[in-house]
XYZ file of C-alpha atoms in Angstrom:
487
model
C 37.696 3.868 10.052
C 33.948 4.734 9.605
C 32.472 5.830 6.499
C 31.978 8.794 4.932
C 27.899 10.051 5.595
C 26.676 13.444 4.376
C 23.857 14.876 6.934
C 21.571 17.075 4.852
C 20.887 20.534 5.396
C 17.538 19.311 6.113
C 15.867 19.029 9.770
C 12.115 18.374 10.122
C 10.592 19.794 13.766
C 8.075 19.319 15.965
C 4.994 21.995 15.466
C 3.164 22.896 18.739
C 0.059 24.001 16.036
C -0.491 21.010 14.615
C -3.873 19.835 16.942
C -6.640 17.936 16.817
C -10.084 17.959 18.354
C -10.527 14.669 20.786
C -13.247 14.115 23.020
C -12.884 15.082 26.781
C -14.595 13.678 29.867
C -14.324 13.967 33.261
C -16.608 10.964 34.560
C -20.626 10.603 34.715
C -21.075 12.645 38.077
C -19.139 15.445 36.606
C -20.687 14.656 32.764
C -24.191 15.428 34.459
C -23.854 18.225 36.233
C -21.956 19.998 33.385
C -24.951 18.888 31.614
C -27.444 20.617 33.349
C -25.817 24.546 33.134
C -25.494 23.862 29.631
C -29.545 22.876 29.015
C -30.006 25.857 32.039
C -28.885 28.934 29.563
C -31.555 30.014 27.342
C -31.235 30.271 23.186
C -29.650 33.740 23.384
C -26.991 32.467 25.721
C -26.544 29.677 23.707
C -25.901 30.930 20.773
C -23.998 34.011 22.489
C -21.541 31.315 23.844
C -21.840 29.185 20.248
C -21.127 31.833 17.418
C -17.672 33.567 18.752
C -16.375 29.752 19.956
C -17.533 28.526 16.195
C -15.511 31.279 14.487
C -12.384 30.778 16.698
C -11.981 27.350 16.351
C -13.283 26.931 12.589
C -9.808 28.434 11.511
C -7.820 25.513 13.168
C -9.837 22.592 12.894
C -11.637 21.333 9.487
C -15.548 21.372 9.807
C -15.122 21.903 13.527
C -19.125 21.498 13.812
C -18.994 18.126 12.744
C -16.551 17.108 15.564
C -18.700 19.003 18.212
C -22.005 17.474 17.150
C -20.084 13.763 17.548
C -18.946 14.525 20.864
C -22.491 15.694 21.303
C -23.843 12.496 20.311
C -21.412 10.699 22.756
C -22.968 12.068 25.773
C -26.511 12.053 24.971
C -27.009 9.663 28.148
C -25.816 11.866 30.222
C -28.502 14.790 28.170
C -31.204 12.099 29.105
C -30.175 11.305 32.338
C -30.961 15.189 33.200
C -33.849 15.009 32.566
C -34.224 16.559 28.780
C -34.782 14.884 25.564
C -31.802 14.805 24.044
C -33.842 14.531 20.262
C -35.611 17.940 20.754
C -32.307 19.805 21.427
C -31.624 22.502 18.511
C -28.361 22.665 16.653
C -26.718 25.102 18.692
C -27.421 23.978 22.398
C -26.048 20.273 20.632
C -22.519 22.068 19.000
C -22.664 23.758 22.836
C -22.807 20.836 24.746
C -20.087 18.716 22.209
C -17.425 22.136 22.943
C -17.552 21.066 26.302
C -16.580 17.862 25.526
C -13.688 18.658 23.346
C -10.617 19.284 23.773
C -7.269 20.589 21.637
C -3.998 17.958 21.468
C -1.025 19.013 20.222
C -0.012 15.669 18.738
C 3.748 16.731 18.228
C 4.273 19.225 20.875
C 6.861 17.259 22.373
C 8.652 15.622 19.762
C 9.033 13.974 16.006
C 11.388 11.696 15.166
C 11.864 7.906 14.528
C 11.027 8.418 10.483
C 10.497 5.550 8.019
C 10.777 6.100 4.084
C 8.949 4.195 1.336
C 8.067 5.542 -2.065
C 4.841 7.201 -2.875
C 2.494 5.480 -4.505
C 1.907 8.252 -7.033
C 4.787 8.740 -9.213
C 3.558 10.917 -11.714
C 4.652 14.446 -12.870
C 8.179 13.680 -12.275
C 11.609 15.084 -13.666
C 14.234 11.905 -14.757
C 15.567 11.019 -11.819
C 13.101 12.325 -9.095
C 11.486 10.077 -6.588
C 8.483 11.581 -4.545
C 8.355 9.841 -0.654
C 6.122 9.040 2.182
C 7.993 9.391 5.270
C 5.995 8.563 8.230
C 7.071 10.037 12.136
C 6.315 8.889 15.487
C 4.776 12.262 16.933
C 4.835 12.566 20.661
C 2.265 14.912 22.596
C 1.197 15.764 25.970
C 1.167 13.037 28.004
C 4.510 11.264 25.986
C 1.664 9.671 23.837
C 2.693 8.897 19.946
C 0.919 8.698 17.094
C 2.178 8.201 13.463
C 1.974 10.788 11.184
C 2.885 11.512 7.485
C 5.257 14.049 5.053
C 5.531 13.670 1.370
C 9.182 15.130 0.197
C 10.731 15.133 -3.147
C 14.538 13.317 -3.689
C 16.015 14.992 -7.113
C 18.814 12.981 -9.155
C 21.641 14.776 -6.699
C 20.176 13.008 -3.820
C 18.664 16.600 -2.647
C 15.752 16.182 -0.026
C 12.770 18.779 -0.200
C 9.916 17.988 2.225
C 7.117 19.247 2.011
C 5.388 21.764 4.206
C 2.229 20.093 5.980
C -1.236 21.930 5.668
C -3.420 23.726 7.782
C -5.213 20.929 9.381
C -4.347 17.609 10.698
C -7.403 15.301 11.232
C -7.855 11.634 12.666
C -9.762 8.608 10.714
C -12.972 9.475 8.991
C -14.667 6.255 9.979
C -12.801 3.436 11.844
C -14.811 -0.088 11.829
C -14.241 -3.176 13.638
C -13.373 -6.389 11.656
C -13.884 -9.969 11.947
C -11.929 -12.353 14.465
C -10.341 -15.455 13.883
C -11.438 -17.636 17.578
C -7.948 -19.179 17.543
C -5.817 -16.178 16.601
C -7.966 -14.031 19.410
C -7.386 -16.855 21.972
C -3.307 -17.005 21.079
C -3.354 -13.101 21.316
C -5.132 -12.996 24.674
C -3.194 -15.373 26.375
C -0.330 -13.558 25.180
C -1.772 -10.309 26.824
C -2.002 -12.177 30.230
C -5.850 -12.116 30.105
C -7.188 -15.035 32.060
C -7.803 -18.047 30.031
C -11.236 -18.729 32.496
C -12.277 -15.787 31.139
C -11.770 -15.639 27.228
C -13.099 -19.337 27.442
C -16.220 -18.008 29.315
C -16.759 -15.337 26.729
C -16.078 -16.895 23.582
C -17.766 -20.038 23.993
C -20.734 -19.240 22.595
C -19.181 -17.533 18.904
C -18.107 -19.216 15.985
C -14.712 -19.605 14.786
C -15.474 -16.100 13.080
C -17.145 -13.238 15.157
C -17.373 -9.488 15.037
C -16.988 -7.050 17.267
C -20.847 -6.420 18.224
C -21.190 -9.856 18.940
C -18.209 -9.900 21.251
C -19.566 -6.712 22.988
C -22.744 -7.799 23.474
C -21.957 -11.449 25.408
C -19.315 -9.134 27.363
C -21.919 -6.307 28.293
C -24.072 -9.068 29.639
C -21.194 -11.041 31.821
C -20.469 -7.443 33.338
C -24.434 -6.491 34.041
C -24.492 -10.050 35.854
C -21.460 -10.643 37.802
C -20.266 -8.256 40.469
C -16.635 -8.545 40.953
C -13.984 -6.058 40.384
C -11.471 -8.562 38.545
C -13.938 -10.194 36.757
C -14.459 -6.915 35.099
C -10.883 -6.169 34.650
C -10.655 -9.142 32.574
C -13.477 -8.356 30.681
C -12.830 -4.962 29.943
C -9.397 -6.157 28.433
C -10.832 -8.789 26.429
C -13.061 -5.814 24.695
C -9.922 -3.652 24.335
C -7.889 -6.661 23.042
C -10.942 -7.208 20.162
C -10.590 -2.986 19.696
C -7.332 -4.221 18.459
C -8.534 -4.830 15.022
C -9.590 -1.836 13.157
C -10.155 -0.465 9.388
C -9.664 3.345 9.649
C -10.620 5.278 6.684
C -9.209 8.937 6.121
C -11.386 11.430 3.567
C -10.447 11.753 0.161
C -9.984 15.588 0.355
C -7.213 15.408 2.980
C -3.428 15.528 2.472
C -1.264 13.107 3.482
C 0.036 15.668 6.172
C -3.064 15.454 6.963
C -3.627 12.345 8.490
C -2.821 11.196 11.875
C -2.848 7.412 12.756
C -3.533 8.521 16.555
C -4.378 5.283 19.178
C -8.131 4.315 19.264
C -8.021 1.060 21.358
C -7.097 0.450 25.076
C -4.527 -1.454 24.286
C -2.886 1.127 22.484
C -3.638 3.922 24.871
C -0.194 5.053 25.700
C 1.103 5.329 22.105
C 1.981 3.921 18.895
C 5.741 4.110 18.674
C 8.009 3.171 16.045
C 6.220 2.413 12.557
C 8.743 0.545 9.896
C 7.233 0.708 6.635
C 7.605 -0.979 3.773
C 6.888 -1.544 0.373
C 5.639 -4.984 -0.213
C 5.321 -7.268 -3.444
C 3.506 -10.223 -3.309
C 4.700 -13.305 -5.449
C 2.158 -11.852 -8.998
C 4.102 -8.373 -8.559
C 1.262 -7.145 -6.708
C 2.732 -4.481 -3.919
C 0.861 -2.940 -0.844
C 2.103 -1.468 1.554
C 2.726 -2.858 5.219
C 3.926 -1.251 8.693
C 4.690 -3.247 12.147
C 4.561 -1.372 15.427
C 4.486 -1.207 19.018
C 1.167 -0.772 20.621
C 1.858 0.175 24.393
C -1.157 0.635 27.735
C 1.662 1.548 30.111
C 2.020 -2.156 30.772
C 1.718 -4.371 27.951
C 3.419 -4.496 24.539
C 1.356 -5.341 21.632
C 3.224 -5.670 18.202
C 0.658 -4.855 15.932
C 0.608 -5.034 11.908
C -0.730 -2.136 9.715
C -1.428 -2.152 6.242
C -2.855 0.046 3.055
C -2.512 0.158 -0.435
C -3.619 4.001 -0.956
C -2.487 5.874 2.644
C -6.089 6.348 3.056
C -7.880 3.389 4.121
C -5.607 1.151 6.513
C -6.136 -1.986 8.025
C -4.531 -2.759 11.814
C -4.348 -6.444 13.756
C -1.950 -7.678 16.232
C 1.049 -9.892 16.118
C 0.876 -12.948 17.274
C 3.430 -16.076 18.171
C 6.565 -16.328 20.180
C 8.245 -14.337 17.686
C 5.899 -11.188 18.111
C 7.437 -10.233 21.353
C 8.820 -6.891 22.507
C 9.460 -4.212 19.983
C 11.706 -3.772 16.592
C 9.538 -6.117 14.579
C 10.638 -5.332 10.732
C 8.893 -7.509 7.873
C 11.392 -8.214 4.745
C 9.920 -6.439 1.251
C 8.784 -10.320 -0.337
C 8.657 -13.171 0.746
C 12.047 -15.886 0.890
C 11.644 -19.522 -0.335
C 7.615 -18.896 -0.725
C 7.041 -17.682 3.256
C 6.902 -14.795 4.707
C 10.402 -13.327 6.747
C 10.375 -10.876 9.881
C 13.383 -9.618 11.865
C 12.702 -9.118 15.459
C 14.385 -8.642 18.772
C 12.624 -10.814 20.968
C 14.851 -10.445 23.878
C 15.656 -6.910 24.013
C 19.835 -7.031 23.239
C 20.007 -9.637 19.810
C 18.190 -9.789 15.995
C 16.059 -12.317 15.385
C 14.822 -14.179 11.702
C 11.384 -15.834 11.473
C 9.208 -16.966 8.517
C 5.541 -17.803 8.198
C 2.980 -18.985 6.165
C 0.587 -16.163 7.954
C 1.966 -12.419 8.208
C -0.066 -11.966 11.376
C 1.775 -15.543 13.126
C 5.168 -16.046 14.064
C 6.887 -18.446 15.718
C 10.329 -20.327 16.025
C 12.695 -17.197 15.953
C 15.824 -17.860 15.666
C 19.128 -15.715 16.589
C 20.825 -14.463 13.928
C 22.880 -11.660 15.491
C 24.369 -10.680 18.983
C 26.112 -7.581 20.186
C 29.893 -7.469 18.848
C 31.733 -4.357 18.706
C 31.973 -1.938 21.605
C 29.958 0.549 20.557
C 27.256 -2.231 20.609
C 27.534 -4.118 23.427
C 24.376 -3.136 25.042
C 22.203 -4.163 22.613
C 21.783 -4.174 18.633
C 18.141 -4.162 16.808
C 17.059 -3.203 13.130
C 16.300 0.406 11.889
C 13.791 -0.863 9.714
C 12.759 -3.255 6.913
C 15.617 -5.188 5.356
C 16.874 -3.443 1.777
C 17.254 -5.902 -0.818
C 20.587 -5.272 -3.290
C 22.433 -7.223 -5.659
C 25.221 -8.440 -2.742
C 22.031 -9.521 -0.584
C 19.447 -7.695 2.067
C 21.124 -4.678 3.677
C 19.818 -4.194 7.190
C 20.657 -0.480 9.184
C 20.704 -1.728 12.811
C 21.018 0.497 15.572
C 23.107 -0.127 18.899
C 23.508 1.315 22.488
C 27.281 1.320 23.493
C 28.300 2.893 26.831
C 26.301 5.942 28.091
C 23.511 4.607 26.756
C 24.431 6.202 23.268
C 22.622 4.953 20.487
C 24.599 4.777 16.864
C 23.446 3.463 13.174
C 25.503 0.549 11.551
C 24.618 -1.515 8.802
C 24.931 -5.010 8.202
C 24.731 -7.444 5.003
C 22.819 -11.049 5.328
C 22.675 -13.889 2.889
C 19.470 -12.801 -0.073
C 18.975 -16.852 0.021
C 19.063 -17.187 3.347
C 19.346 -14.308 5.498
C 19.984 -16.112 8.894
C 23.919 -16.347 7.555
C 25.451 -12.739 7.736
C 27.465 -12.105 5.322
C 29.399 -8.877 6.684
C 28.806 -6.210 9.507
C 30.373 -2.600 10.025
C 32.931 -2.339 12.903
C 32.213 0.967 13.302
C 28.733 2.712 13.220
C 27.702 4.786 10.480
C 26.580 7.491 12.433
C 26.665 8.757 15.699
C 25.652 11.629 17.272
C 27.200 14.925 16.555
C 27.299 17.650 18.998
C 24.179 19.590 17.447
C 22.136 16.129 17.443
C 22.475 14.725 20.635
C 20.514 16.732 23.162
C 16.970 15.913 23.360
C 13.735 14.560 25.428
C 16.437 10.811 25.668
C 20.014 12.488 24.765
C 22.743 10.807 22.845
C 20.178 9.033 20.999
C 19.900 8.326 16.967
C 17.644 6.456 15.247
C 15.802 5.285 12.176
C 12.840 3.054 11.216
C 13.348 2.463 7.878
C 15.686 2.977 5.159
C 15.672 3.996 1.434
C 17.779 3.423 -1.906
C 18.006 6.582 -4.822
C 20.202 6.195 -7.795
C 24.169 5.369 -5.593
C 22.729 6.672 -2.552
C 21.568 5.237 0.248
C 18.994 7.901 2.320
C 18.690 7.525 5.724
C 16.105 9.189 7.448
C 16.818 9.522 11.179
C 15.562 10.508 14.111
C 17.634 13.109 16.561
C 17.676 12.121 20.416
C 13.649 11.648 20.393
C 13.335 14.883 19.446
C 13.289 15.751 15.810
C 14.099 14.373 12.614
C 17.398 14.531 9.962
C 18.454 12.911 6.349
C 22.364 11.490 6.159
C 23.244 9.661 3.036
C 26.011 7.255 2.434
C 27.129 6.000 -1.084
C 25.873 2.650 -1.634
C 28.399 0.695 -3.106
C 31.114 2.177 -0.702
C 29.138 0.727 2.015
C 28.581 -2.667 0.172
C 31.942 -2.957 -0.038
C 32.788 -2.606 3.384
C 30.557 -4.973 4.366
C 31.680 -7.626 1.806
C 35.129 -7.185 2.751
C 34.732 -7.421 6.575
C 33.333 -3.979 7.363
């Protein structure tokens, strides 16, 4: 008999006007040409074209000019290679030539789903027994491309869920810079991406065990300018999307946290970031941070990554790397067990795996600690998120596809000592998809990336069939229970 879950009264939607300004190009030939009728109109056309476009777009973007004058600046070859000197150009003919450039995205046109829960970092102001949230989404826009984006909400003592409403503007990173490589780690991760060992051997022989990105670029650049073959630049080109990997995006102080969208900015991620699980992590002096694993996807390759931030404004991303950091449904445990670090993952697609480390960006030796069981399951079973540590041991909500491809939340309970033993596991799922949840961009479907304890309550955030997102809650010691006792 499955347990009794309360869906809130709560739904959170995809909004078609939540865009952002990216750059748009067509190719050089095209670049060029546009180029020249741009520089061809004279300053009264200019700024006849400018002024109207400037007060349109000023009310849905935040200092729109400052976008335009970057995508300016990214085609000033293109300025030069027409023949005008690109330094001489006055403001307007510059915001002119970035409009052309630019283009709206609707980052969650299509859907918004897939949440994660941690608490805010700020917990100030509050009532007794209020917890303000961070709930992060996977938005999905044109193109099926995700990004991660952010809600605050407000749980009161009675387990009441207010979110609230985003502001007027959604922007990406401020500044995004490149950090330092490990040799080895880089040489593990590209062998791991298929890239030709010839040809991370021919580029990297010359760096240190530390390098940076310029450096990298640079000795790439130069291979390209001298050899002429297609797959030698193929290679190449992903060995310089592989280093774009590893990133330090910075978001501006005077944004919300509605604000921000963690949209993909390497090649490697160029088909989406799906599926952050976020959690709250506290090191072995009490000091916590915050960490996220996710799937970085090109349309062929799947690149676990790791994110992490203390403040939800600056955060650091680098891959995953090991035997271990394969496929998707990575989840990292909230401290470390027996002085390493602990990961569930589902290597294989259909079971949970349990690995430790000594370094959160290495793992290796997984081992199996759970295969399908029940019916509703026997497709495949993976984690909804970071492992939830209680006084009976770490809860973990696991989804599973039964027949029909229908995805359904359960729960588990594993071993706080030594989580590859599981102590208990629901025989039936804790929810399932009602007949107002289950039609969607992939139907039948729900899902959660991470998982959240207030006062008796456990909140689950969830998403509905990859198209929106719900709350259910389920009294915690009821479920406890039922998993102690054989589910």
């Amino acid at each position: 008999m499955r347990l009794t879950v309360e869906r809130k009264p709560v739904k959170v939607l995809p909004d078609t006007k939540r865009v952002i300004a990216r750059f748009f190009f067509n190719g050089e030939e095209r670049a060029i040409e546009l180029v020249k009728k741009i520089l061809a109109l004279d300053k009264d056309e200019t700024f006849a074209l400018i002024s109207p476009l400037l007060q349109d777009f000023s009310k849905r973007h935040r200092n729109i000019t400052r976008k335009l004058l970057r995508n300016s600046d990214r085609v000033k070859k293109y300025v030069i290679a027409s023949g005008y000197d690109y330094e001489k150009l006055d403001e307007n003919c510059r915001l002119l030539i970035g409009s052309y450039f630019t283009h709206e995205y609707s980052i969650e046109s299509a859907a918004f789903f897939n949440p994660s829960i941690v608490p805010d970092p700020d917990q100030s102001n509050l009532e007794e027994g209020q917890l303000r949230v961070i709930i992060s989404f996977r938005a999905v826009g044109e193109g099926h491309v995700s990004s991660v984006v952010f809600r605050r909400a407000m749980i009161d003592r009675a387990c009441n869920i207010t979110v609230i409403p985003a502001g007027n503007y959604i922007d990406e990173a401020e500044k995004i810079h490149n950090l330092v490589y490990h040799k080895r780690l880089f040489l593990k991760k590209a062998e791991e991406a298929d890239i030709d060992e010839r040809f991370t051997e021919m580029v990297t022989k010359g760096l240190g065990d530390r390098f940076d990105y310029d450096q990298l670029k640079k000795i790439v650049y130069e291979a390209r300018e001298t050899i002429d073959d297609p797959e030698t630049h193929r290679q190449l080109n992903l060995i310089l999307a592989l280093s774009d990997s590893y990133r330090r995006i910075t978001f501006s102080k005077d944004t919300d946290i509605s604000d921000r969208v963690i949209f993909p900015i390497s090649d490697f991620e160029s088909k989406g970031i799906e599926d952050a699980r976020f959690v709250k992590f506290t090191d072995e002096n009490g000091k916590q941070s915050y960490y996220a694993t996710y799937t970085a996807y090109d349309g062929v390759h799947i690149m676990p990554k790791l994110l992490r931030t203390n403040d939800f404004y600056e955060f650091k991303t680098s891959p995953l790397n090991g035997a271990g950091a394969k496929n998707k449904n990575l989840a990292l445990f909230p401290r470390k067990i027996n002085g390493k670090f602990a990961m569930l993952s589902r290597i294989d697609g259909w079971n949970n795996y349990l690995m430790y480390s000594d370094n959160i960006n290495e793992w290796d030796d997984p081992i199996k600690i759970q295969a399908p069981e029940f019916p509703w399951e026997f497709v495949q079973i993976g984690n909804c998120g970071s492992p939830i540590e209680t006084d009976a041991g770490w809860l973990i909500i696991t989804h599973s596809v039964g027949s029909m491809r229908r995805y359904s939340i359960g729960a588990s309970l594993l071993d706080i000592n030594d989580p590859s033993i599981e102590i208990g596991r629901l025989k039936d799922p804790l929810i399932i998809p009602n007949p107002d949840e289950r039609e969607g961009y992939v139907p039948n479907v729900v899902y959660s990336c991470g998982s959240i304890i207030h006062g008796e309550d456990l909140i689950i955030p969830y998403g509905l069939s990859d198209h929106s997102s719900g709350f259910a809650t389920v009294k915690l010691q009821t479920l406890l229970d039922r998993l102690k006792t054989g589910g």
